[in-house]
The first five atom37 places (N, CA, C, CB, O) and aatype in JSON, in Angstrom:
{
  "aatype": [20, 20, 20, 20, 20, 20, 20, 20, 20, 20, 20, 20, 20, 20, 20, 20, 20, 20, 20, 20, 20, 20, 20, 20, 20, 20, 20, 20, 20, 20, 20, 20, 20, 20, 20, 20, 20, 20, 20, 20, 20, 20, 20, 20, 20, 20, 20, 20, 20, 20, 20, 20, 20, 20, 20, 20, 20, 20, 20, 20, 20, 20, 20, 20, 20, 20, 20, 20, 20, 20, 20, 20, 20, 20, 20, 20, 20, 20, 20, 20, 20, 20, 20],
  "atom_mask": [
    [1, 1, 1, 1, 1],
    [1, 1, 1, 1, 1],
    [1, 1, 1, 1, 1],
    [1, 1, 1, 1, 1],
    [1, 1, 1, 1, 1],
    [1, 1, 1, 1, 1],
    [1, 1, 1, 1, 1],
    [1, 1, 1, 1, 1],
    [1, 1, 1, 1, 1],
    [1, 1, 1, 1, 1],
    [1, 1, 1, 1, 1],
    [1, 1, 1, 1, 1],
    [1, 1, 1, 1, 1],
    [1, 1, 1, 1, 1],
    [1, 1, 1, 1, 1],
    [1, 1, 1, 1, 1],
    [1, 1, 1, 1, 1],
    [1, 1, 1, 1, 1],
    [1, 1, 1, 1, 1],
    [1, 1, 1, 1, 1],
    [1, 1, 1, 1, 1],
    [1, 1, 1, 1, 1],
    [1, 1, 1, 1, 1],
    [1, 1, 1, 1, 1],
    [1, 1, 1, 1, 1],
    [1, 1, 1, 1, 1],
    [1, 1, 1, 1, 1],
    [1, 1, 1, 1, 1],
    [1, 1, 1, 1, 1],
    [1, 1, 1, 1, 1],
    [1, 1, 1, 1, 1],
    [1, 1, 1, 1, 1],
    [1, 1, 1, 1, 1],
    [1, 1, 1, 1, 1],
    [1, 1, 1, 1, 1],
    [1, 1, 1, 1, 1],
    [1, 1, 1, 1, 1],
    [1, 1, 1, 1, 1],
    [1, 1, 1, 1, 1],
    [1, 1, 1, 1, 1],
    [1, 1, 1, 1, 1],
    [1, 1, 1, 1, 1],
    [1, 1, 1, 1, 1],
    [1, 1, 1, 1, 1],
    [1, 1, 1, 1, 1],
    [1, 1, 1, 1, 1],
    [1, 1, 1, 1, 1],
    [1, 1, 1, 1, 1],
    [1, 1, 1, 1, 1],
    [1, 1, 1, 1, 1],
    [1, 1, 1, 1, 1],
    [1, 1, 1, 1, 1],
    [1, 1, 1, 1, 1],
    [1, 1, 1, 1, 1],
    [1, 1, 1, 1, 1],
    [1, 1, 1, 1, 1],
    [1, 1, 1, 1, 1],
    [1, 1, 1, 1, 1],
    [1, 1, 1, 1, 1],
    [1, 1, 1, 1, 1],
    [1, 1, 1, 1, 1],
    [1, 1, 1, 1, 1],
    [1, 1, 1, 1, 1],
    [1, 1, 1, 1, 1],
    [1, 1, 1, 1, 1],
    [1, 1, 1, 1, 1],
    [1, 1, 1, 1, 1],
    [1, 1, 1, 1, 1],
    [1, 1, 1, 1, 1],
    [1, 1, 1, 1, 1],
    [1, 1, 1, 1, 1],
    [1, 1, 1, 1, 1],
    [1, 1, 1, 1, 1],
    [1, 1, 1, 1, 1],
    [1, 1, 1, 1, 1],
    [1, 1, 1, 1, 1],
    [1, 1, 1, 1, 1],
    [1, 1, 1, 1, 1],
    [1, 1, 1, 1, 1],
    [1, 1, 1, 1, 1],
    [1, 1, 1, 1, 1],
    [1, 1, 1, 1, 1],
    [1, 1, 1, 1, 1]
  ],
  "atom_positions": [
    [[76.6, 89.17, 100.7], [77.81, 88.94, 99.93], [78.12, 90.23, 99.18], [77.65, 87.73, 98.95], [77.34, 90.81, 98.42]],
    [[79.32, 90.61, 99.47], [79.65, 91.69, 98.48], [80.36, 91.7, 97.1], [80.3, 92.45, 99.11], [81.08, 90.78, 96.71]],
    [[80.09, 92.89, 96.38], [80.7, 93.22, 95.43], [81.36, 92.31, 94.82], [81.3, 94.04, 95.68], [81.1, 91.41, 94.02]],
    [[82.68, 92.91, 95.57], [84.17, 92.08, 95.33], [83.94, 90.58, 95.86], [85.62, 92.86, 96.32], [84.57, 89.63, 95.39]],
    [[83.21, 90.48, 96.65], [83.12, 88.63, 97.1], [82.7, 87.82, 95.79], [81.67, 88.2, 98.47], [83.04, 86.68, 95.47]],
    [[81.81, 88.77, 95.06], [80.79, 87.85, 94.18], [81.76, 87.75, 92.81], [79.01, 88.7, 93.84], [81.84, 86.8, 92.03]],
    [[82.3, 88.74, 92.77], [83.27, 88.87, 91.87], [84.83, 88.12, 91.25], [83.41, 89.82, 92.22], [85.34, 88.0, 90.13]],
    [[85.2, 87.76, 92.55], [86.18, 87.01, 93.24], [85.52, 85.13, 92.82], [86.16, 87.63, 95.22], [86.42, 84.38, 92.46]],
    [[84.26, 84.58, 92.88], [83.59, 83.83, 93.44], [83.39, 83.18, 91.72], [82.35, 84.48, 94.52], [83.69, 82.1, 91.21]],
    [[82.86, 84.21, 91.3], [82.34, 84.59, 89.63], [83.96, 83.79, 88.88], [82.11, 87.05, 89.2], [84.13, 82.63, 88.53]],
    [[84.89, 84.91, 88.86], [86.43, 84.61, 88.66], [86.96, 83.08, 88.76], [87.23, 85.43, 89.77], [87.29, 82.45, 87.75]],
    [[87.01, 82.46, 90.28], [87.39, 81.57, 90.2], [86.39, 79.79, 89.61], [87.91, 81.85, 91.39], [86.84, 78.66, 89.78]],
    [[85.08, 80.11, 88.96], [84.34, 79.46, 88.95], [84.4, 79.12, 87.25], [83.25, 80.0, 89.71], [84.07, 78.14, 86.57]],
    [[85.11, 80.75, 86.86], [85.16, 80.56, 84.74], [86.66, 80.19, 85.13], [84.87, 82.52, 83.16], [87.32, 80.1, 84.1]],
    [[87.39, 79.97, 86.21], [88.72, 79.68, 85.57], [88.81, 78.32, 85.98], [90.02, 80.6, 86.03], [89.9, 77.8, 85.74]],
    [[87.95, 77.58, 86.55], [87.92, 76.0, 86.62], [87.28, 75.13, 85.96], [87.61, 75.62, 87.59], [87.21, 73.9, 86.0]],
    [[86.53, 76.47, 84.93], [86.18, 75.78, 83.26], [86.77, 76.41, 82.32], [84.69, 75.81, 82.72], [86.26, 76.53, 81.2]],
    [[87.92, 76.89, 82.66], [88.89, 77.16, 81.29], [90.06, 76.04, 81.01], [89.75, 78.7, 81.49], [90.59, 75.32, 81.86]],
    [[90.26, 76.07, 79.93], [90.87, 75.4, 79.55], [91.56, 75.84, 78.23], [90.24, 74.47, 79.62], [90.9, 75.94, 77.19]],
    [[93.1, 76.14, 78.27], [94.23, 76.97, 77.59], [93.77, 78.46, 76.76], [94.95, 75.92, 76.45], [94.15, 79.05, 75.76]],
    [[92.43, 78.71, 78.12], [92.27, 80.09, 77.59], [90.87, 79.99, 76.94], [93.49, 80.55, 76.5], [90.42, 81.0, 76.41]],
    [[90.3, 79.1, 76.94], [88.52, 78.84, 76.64], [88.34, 78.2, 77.44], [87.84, 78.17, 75.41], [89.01, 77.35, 78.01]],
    [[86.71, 78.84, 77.63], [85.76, 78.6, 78.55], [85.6, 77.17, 77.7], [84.42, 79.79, 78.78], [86.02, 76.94, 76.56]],
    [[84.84, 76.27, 78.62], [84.56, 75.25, 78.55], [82.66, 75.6, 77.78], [84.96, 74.51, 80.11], [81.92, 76.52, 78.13]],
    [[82.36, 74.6, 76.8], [80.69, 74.86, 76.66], [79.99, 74.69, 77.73], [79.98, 74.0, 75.72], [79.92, 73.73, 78.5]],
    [[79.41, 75.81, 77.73], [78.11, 75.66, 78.74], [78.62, 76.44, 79.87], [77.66, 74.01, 79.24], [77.91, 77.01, 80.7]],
    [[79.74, 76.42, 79.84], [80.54, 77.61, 81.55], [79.46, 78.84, 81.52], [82.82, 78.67, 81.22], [78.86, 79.1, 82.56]],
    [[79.3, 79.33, 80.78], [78.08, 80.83, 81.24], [77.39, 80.81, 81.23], [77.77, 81.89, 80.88], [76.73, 81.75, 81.66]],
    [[76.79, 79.58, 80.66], [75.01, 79.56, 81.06], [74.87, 78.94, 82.42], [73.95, 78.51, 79.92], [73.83, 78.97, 83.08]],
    [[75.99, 78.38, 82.78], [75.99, 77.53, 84.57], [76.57, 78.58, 85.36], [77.15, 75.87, 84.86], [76.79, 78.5, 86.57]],
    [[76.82, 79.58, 84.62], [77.29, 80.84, 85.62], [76.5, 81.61, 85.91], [78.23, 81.69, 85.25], [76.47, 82.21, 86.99]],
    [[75.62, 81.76, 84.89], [74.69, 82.72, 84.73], [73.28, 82.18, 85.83], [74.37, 82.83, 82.97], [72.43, 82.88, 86.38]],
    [[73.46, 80.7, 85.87], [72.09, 80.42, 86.71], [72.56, 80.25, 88.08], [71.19, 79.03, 86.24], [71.84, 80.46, 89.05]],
    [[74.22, 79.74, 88.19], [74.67, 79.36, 89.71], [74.54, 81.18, 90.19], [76.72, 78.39, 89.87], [73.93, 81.45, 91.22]],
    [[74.92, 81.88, 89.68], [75.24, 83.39, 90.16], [73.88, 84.56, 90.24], [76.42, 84.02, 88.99], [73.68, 85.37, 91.14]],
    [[73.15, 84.36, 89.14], [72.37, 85.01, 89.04], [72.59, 86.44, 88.46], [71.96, 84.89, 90.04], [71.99, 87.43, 88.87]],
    [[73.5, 86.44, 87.45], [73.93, 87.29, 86.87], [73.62, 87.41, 84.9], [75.29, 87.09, 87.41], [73.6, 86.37, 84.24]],
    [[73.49, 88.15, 84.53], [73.24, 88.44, 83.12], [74.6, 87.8, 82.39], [73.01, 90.16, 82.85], [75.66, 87.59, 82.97]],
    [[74.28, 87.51, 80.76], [75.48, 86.86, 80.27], [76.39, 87.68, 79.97], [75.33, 86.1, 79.23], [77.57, 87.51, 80.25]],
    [[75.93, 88.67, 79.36], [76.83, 90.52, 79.2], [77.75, 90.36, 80.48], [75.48, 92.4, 79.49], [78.93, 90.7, 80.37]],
    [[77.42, 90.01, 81.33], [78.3, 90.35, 82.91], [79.38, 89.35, 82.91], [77.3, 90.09, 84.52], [80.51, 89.46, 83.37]],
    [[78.65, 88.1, 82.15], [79.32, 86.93, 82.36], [80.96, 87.27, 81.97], [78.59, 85.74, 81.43], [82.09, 87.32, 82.47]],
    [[80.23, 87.44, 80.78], [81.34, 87.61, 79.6], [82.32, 88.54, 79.68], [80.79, 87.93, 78.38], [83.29, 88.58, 78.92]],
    [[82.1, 89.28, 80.55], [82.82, 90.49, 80.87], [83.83, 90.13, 81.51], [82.17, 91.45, 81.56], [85.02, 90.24, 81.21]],
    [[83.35, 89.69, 82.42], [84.13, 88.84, 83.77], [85.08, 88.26, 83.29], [83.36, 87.7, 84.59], [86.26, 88.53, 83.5]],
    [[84.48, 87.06, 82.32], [85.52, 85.87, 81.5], [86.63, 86.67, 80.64], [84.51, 84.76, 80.23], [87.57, 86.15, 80.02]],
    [[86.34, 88.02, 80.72], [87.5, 88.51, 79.27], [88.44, 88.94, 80.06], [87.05, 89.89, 77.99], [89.53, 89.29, 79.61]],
    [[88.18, 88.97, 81.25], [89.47, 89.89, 81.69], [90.37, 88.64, 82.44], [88.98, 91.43, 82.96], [90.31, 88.31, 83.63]],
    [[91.15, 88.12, 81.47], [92.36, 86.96, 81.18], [93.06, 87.33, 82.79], [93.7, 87.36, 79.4], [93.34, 86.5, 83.66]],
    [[93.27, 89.09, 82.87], [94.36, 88.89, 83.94], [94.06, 88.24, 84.97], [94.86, 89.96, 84.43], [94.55, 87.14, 85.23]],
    [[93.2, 88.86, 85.69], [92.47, 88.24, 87.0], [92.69, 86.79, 87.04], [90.83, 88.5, 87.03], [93.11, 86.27, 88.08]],
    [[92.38, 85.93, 85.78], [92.48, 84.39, 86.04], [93.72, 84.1, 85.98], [91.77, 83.48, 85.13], [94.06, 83.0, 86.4]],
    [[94.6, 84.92, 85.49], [95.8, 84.22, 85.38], [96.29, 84.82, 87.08], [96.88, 84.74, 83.78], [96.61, 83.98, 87.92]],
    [[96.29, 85.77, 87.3], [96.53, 85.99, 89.11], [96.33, 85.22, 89.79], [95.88, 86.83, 89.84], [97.2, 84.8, 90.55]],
    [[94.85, 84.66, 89.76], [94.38, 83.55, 91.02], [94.84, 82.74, 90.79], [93.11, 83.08, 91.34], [95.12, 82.15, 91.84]],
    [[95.2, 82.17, 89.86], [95.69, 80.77, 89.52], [97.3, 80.8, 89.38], [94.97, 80.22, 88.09], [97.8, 79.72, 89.08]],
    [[98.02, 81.7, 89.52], [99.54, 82.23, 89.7], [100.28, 81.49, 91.6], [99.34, 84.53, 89.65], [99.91, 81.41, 92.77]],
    [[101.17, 81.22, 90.93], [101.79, 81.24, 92.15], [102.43, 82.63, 92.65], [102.78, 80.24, 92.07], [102.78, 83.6, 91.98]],
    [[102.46, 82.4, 94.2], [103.26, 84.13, 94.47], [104.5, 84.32, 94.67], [102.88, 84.91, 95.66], [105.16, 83.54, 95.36]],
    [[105.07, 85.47, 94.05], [105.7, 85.77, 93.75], [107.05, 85.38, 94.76], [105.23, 86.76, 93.4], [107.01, 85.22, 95.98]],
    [[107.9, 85.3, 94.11], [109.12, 84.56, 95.04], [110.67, 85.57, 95.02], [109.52, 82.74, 94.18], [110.95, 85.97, 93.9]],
    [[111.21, 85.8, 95.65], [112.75, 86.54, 95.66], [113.58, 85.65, 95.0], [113.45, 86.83, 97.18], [113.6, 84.46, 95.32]],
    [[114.22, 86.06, 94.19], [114.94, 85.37, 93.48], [116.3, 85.25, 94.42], [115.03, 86.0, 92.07], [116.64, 86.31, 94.95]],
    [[117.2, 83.98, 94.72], [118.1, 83.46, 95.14], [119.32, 84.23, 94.89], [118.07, 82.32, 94.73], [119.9, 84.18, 93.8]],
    [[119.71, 84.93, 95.84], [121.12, 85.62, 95.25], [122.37, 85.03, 95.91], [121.19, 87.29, 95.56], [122.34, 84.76, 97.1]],
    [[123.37, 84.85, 95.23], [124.47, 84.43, 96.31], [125.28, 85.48, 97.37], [125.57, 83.8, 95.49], [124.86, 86.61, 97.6]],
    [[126.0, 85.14, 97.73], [126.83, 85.51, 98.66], [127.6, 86.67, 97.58], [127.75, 84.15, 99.37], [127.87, 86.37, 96.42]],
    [[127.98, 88.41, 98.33], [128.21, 89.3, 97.5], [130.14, 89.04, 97.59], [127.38, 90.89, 98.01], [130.77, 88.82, 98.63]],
    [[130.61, 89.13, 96.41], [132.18, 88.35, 96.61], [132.91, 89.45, 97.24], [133.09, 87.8, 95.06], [132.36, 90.47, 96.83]],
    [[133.89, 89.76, 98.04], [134.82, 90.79, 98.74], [135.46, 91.17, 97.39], [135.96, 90.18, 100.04], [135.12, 90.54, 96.4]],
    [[136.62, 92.44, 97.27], [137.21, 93.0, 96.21], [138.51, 91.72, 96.3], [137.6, 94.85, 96.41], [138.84, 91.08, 95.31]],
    [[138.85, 91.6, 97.07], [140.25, 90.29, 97.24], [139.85, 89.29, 95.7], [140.0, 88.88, 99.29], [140.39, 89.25, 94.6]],
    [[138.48, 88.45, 96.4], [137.83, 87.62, 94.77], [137.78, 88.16, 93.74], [136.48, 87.19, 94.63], [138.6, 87.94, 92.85]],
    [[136.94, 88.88, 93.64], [137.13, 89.52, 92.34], [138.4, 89.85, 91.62], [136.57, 90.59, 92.42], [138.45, 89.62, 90.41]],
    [[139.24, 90.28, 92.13], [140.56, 90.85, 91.72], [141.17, 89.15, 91.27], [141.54, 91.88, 93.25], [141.56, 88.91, 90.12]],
    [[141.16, 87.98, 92.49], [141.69, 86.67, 91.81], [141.07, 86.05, 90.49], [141.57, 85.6, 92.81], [141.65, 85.35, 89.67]],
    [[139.58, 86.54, 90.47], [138.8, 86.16, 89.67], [139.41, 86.34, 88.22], [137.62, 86.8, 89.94], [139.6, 85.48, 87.36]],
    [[139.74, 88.07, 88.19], [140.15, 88.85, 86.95], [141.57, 88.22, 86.74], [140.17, 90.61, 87.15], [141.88, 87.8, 85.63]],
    [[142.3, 88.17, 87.64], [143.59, 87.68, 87.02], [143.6, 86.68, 86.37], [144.51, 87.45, 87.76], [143.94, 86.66, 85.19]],
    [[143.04, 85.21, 87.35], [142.63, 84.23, 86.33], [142.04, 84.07, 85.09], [142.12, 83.71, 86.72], [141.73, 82.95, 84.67]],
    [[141.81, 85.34, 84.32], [140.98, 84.94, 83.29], [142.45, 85.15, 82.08], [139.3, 86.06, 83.13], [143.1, 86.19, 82.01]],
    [[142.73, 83.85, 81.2], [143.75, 83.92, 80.61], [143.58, 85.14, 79.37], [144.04, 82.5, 80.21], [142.48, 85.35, 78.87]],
    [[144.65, 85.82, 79.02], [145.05, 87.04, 77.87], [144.87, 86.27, 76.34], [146.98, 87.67, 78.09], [145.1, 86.89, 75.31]]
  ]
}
């Protein structure tokens, strides 16, 4: 298992004991024995907010644009707007 696998693995395991941004009690000592990692590491892991908020993000989407109007609309557009 590499690096980034364990890391990745680590990540999604404190963010299914977080809860509005705290770890749940006991999340790093069950991390620390499921992983085999030091708590210094743990904790490290757990601070960096972005990462959990990424995995747990939906992706990113194009925002909906309409149809671009010809100069003809626009021009009816502007007239219609009363003085």
């Amino acid at each position: 298992m590499g690096a980034y696998t364990s890391l990745y693995l680590v990540v999604l395991f404190l963010a299914a004991r977080n809860v509005r941004g705290k770890l749940l009690r006991g999340a790093i000592c069950t991390a620390m024995n499921e992983f085999i990692l030091s708590r210094n590491c743990i904790k490290k892991i757990g601070c960096i907010r972005v990462m959990m908020d990424a995995l747990s993000a939906p992706k990113r989407m194009q925002p909906k644009r309409g149809r671009r109007l010809t100069l003809n609309e626009v021009v009816e557009l502007v007239h219609a707007v009363p003085l």
